Structure formats: C-alpha cells, structure tokens
mmCIF file of C-alpha atoms in Angstrom:
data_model
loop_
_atom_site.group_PDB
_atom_site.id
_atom_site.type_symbol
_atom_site.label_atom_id
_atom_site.label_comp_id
_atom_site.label_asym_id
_atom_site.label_seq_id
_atom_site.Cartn_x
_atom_site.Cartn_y
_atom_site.Cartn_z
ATOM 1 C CA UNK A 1 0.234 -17.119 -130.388
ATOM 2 C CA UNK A 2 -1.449 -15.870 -127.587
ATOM 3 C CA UNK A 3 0.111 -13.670 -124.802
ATOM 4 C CA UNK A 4 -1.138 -14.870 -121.441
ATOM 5 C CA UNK A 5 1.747 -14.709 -119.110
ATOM 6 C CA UNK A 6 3.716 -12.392 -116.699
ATOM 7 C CA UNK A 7 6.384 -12.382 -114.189
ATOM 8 C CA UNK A 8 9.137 -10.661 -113.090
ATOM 9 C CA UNK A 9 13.054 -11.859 -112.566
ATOM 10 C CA UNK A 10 16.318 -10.898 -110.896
ATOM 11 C CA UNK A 11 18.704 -11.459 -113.412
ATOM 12 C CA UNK A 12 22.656 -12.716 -112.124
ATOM 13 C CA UNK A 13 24.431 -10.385 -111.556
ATOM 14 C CA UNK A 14 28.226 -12.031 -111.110
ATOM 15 C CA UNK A 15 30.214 -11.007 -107.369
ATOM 16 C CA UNK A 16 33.661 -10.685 -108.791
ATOM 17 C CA UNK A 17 35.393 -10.615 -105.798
ATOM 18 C CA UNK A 18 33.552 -14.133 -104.635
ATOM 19 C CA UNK A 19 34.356 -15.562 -107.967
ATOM 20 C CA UNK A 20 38.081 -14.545 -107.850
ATOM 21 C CA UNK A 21 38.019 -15.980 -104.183
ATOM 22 C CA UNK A 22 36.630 -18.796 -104.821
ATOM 23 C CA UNK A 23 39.321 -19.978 -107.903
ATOM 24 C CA UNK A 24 42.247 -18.971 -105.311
ATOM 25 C CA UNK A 25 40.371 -21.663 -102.649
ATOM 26 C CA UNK A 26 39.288 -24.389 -105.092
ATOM 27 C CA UNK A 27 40.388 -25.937 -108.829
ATOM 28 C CA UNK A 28 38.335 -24.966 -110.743
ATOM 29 C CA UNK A 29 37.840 -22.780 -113.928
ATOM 30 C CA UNK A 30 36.101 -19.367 -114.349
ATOM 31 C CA UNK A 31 32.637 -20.917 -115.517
ATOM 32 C CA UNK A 32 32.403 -23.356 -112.948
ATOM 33 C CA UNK A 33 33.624 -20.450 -109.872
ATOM 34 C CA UNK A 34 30.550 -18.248 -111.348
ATOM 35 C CA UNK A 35 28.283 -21.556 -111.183
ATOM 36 C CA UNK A 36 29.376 -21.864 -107.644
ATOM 37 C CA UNK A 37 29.095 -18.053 -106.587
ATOM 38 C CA UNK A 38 25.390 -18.260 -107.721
ATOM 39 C CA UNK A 39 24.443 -21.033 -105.737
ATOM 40 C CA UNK A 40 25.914 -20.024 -102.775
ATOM 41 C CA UNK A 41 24.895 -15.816 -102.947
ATOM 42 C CA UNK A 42 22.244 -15.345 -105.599
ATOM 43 C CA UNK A 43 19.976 -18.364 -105.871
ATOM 44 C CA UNK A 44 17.986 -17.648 -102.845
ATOM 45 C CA UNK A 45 17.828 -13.970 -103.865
ATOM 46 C CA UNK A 46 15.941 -14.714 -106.674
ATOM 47 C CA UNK A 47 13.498 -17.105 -105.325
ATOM 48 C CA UNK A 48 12.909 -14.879 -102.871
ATOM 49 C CA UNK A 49 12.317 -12.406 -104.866
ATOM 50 C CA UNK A 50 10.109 -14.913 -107.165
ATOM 51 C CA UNK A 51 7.840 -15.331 -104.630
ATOM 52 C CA UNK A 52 7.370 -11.971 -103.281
ATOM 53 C CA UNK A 53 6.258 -10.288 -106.833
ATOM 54 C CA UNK A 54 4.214 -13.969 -107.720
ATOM 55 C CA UNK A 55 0.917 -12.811 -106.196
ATOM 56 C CA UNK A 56 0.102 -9.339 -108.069
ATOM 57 C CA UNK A 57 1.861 -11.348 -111.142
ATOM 58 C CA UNK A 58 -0.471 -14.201 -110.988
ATOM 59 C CA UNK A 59 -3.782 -11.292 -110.912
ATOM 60 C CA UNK A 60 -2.286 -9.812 -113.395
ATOM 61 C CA UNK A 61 -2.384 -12.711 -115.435
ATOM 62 C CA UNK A 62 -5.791 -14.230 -114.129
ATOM 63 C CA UNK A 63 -7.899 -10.706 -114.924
ATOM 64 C CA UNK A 64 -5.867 -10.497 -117.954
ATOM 65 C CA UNK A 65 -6.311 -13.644 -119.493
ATOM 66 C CA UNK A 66 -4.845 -13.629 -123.098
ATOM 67 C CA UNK A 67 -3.816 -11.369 -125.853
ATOM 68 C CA UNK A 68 -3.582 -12.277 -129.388
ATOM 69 C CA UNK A 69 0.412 -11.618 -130.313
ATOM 70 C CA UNK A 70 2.463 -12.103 -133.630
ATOM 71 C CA UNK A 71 5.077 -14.085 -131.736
ATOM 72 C CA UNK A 72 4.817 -13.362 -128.030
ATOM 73 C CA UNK A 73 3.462 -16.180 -125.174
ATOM 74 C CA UNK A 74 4.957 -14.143 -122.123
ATOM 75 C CA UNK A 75 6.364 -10.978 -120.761
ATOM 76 C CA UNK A 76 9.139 -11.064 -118.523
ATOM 77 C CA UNK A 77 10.724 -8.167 -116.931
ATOM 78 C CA UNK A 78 14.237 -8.323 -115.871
ATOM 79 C CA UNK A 79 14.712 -6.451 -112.752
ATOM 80 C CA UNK A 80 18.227 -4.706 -112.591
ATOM 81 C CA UNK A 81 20.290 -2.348 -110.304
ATOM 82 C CA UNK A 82 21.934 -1.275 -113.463
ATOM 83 C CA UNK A 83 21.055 -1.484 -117.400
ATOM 84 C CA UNK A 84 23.622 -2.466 -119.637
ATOM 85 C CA UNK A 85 21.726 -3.277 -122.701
ATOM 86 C CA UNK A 86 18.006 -1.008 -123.290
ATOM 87 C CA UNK A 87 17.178 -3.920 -125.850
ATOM 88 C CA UNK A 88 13.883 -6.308 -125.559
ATOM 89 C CA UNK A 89 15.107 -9.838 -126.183
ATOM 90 C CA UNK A 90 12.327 -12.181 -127.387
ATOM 91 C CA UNK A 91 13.798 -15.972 -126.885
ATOM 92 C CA UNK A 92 11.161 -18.808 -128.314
ATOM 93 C CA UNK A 93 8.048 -16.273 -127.184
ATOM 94 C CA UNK A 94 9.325 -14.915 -124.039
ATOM 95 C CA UNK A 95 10.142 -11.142 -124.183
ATOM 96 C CA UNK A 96 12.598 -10.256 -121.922
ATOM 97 C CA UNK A 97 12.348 -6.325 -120.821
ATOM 98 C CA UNK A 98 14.767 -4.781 -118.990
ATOM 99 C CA UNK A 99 13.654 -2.294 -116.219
ATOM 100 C CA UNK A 100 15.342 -0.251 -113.232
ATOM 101 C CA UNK A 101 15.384 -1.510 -110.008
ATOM 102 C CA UNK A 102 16.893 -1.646 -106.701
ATOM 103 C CA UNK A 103 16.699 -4.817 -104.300
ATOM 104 C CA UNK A 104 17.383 -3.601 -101.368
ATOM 105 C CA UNK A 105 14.942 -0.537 -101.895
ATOM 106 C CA UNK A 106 12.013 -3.469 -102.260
ATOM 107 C CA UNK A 107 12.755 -5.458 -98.862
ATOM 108 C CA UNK A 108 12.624 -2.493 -96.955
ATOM 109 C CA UNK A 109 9.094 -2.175 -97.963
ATOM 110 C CA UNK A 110 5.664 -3.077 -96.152
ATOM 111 C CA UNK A 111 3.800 -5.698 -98.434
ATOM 112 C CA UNK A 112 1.129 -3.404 -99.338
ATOM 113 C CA UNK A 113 4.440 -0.868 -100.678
ATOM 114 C CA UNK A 114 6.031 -3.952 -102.316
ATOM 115 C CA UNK A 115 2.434 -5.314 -104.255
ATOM 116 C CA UNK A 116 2.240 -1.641 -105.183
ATOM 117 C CA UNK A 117 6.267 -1.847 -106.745
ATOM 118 C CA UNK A 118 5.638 -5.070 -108.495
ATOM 119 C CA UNK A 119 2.629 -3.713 -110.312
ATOM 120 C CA UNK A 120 4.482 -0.615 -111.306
ATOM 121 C CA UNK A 121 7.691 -2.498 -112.749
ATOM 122 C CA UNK A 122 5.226 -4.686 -114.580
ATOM 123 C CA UNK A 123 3.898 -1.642 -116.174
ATOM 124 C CA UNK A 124 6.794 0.305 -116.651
ATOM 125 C CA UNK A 125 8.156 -3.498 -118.891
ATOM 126 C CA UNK A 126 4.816 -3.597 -120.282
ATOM 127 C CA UNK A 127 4.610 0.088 -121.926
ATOM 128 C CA UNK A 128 8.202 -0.177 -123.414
ATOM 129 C CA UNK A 129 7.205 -3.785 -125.105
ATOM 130 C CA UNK A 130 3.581 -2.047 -126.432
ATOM 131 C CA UNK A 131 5.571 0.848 -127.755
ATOM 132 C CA UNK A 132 7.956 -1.715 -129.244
ATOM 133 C CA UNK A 133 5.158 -4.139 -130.571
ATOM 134 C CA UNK A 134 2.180 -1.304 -131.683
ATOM 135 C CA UNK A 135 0.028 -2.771 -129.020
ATOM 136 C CA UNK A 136 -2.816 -1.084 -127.490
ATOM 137 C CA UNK A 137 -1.221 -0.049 -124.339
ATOM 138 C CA UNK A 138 -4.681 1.092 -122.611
ATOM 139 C CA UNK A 139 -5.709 -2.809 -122.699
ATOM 140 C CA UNK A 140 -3.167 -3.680 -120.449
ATOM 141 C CA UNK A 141 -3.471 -0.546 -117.870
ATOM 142 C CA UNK A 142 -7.087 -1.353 -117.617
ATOM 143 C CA UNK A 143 -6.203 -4.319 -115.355
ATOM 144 C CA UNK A 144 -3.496 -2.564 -113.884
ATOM 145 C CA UNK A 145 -6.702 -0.358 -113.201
ATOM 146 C CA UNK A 146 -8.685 -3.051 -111.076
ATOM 147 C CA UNK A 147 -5.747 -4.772 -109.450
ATOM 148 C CA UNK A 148 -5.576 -1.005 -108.065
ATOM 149 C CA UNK A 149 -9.620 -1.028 -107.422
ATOM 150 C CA UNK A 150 -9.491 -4.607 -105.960
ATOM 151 C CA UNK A 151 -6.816 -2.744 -103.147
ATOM 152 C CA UNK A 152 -4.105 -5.076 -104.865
ATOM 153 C CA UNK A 153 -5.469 -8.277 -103.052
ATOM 154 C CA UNK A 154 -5.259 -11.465 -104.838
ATOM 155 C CA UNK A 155 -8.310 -13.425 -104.077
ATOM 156 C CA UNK A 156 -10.727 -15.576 -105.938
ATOM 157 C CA UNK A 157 -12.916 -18.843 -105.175
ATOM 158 C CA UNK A 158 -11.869 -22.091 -106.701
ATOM 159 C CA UNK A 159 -14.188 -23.726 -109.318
ATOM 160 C CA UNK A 160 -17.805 -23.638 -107.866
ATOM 161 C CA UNK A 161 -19.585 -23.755 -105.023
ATOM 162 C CA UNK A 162 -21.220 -27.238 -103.963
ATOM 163 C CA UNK A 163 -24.444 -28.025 -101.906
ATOM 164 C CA UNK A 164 -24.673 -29.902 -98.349
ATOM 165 C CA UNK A 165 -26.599 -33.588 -98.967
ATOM 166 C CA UNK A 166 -29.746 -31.994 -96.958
ATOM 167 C CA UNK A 167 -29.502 -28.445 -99.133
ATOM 168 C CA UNK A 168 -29.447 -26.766 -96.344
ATOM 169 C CA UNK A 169 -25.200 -25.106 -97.446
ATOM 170 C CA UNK A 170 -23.358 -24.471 -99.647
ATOM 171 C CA UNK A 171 -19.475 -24.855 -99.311
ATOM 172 C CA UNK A 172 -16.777 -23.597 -101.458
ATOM 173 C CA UNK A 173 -12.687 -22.997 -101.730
ATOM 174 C CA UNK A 174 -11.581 -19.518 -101.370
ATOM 175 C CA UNK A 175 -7.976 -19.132 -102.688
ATOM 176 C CA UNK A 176 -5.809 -15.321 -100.749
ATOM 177 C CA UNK A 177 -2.295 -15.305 -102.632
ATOM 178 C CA UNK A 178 -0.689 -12.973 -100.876
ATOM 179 C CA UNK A 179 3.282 -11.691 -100.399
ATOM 180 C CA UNK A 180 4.353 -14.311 -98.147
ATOM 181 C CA UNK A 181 1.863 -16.990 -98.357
ATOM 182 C CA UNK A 182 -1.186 -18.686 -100.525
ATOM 183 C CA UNK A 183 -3.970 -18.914 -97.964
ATOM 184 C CA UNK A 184 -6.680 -21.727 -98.865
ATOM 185 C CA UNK A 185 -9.726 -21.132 -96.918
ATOM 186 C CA UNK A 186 -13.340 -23.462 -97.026
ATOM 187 C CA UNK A 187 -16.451 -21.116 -96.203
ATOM 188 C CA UNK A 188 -19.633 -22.448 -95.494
ATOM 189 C CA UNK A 189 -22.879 -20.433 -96.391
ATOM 190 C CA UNK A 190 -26.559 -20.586 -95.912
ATOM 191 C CA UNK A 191 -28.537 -20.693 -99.311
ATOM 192 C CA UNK A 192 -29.592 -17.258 -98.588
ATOM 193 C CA UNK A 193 -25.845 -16.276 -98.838
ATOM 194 C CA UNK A 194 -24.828 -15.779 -95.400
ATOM 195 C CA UNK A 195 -21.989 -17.394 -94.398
ATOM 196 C CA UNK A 196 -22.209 -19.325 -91.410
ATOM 197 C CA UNK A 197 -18.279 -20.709 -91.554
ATOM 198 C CA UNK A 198 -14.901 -19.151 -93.069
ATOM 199 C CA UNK A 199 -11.534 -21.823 -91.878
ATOM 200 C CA UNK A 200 -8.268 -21.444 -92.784
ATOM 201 C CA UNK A 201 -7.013 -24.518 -93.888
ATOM 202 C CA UNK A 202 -3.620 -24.925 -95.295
ATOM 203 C CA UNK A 203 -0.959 -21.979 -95.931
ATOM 204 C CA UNK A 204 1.865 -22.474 -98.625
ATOM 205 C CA UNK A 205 4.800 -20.641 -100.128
ATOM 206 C CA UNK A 206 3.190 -18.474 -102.627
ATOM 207 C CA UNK A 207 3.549 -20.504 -105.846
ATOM 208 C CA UNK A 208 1.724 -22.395 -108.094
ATOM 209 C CA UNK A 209 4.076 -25.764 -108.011
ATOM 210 C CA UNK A 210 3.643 -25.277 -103.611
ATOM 211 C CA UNK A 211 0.001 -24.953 -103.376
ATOM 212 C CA UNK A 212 -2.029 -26.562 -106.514
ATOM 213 C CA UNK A 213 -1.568 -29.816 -105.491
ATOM 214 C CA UNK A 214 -3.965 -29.231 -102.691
ATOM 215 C CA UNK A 215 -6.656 -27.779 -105.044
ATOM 216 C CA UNK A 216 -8.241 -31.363 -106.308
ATOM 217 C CA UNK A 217 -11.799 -31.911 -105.163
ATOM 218 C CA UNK A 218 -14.280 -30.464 -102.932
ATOM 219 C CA UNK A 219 -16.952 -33.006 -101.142
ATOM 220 C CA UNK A 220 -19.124 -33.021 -98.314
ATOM 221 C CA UNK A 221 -18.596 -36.400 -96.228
ATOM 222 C CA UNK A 222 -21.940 -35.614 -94.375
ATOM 223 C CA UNK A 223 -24.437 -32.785 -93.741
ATOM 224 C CA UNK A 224 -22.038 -31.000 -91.332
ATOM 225 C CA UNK A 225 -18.539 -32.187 -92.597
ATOM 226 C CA UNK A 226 -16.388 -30.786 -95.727
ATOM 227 C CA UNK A 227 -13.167 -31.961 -97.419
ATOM 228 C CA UNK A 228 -10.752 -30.673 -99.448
ATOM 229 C CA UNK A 229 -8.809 -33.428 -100.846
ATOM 230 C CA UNK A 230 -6.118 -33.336 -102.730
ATOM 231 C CA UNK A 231 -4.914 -34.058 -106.299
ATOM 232 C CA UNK A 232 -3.526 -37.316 -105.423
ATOM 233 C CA UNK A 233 -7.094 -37.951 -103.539
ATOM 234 C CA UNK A 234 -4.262 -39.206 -100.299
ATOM 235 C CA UNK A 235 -5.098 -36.383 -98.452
ATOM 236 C CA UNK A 236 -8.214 -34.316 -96.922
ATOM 237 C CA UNK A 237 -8.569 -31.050 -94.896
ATOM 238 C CA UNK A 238 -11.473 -30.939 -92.991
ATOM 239 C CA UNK A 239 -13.677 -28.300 -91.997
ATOM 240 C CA UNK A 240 -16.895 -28.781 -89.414
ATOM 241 C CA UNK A 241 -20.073 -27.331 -88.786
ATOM 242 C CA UNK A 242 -20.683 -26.757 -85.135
#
C-alpha cells in the first residue's frame, strides 16, 4: 500500500441545545434531530473549512508523491477544539489523527497566516502517526521544507508546453491553487523563453471535483489563437495574441 494522500477535517461536533430544540419543534427522534442540526449549522463549516486548508494539502501531496506503508493509503487529521480520545484510528487505510485546534482562531487569519496553520497541523498529525508507525519522520518535513521555500504558493504548469503551427510560441496551462480560489492561467512564450502573454482564464472553488473538468486539452486554433477545452471537449477558453 502506498501512502499518497493528505487532508485535513472538522470533525461534528453535536450543538446540544439545537438538537434538544429542534425535538421540542419537530417529531422526530434523537438521531434524526442530530442529522438535522448538522445540515443546518455544521455542514457549511466544514466545507468551508475543506476548501481553505485544500491548497497547501494538495502541495503537500503533489511534492510528496507516495510512501511505501504496511497498511496506510492516507493521512487525515481531525481538527478539534477539544480531544476526547489521543488515539490514531486507521479505518480501511485512512489514519485518522487527532490534533488541537481552534476555528475561530483560523478565520481570523490573513491567507498567508492560515496556509502557514494548515501546514503546521499537517505536521503536528504527521509526527504523532511517524512516531506511531516507525516512519522516517525527516522524509516528510523535507517537503514541509520546500512548501516553506516555495513561500507556501501552490503553483505548477499542467502537462507540457505545446508549439504555435508557425514555431514561432509556445503556449502552456499554468495551474495557482490558492485559499479561496484555483486560478487557471494560459501563458504564451517566445522560444527563447520570454513570455510574451500570461491570461487569466477561469477561477474555481479550490477543489479538485470544481476545477479538473476544465483541464482536458490544450490546442492552438491558429498561429495567434489558443484553447483550453475542456474534458467534455463542449467548451473552450480562449486566449489571443495581439
């Protein structure tokens, strides 16, 4: 099994006094009241949350790429205001690690202070599972390392580059996954390197499921005109030399 994935989670935590409300307003039983208190007060919370931690998560995982484990696919660290149980839970290959952690401390932060909070509860879940596990410990701060030496931003170009019909350019996707958004960019260079074009194109939530199904193909329609088109092949975004 091969360790090659990390996130982090906010964990339910149940609002007794909602629950208790809500079986005095409707008929129903304790399960269902808790059922209906998360919808209504936590869902969003952790989504939220989801999304905010998924870019320094996803470079994590993409300078990390895999580890050789025993029985271990992909870390998850539990994010709580209060620890009840110190134990690592490992459930079909995902070990759950429970770490310290207060929400309303994080959205008070810049992004720059919350990239720099997600990386450190990462590691702080990491070193207890290593300890747990044996594993080498220093394999995993090393990328900690250059997340900190790349200045914690998430950026990387899409497959490779591709040459204009006249080979005069070369065009290629440049992927910025950042707090609040995944930023897909086209550049346009010279074949000397120098870059003669750099367009936004498209901004999504920052999540995999939101923004891969633009990455499909990259094509140039003419000597001055790229598209990005998507994995359907139904829709383009254009980019033009002037």
């Amino acid at each position: 099994m091969y360790l090659k994935e990390f996130d982090l989670d906010l964990p339910y935590v149940i609002d007794e006094e909602n629950v208790q409300s809500i079986l005095r307003e409707q008929n129903c039983d304790y399960n269902e009241a808790t059922k209906l208190d998360y919808e209504s007060n936590w869902k969003w919370k952790r989504r939220s949350f989801r999304l905010q931690t998924r870019c320094i998560t996803a470079m994590y995982e993409r300078l990390f790429g895999k580890y050789k484990t025993k029985d271990c696919w992909k870390i998850l660290i539990e994010c709580l205001e209060e620890i009840t149980d110190e134990r690592i839970i490992n459930d079909s290959g995902v070990c759950s690690v429970p770490v310290q952690f207060s929400l309303d401390d994080f959205m008070a932060k810049s992004e720059l202070e919350k990239k720099k909070t997600v990386l450190q509860l990462l590691m702080e879940g990491i070193e207890k599972l290593t300890i747990s596990n044996q594993w080498d410990y220093n394999l995993f701060k090393e990328i900690a390392l250059q997340i900190e030496q790349l200045d914690y931003v998430n950026e990387w170009t899409w497959k490779k580059s591709i040459k204009s019909p006249n080979k005069k350019y070369s065009a290629k996707v440049i992927c910025n996954l950042d707090v609040e958004s995944m930023d897909i960019f086209i550049s346009i260079s010279e074949l000397d390197g120098k870059q003669v074009l750099l367009e936004k194109v498209i901004s999504e939530l920052p999540d995999e499921f939101a923004y891969v199904r633009h990455l499909g193909e990259l094509k140039w329609n003419s000597d001055s005109e790229v598209a990005l088109v998507n994995k359907k092949g139904n829709e383009k975004l254009l980019v033009t030399l002037k």
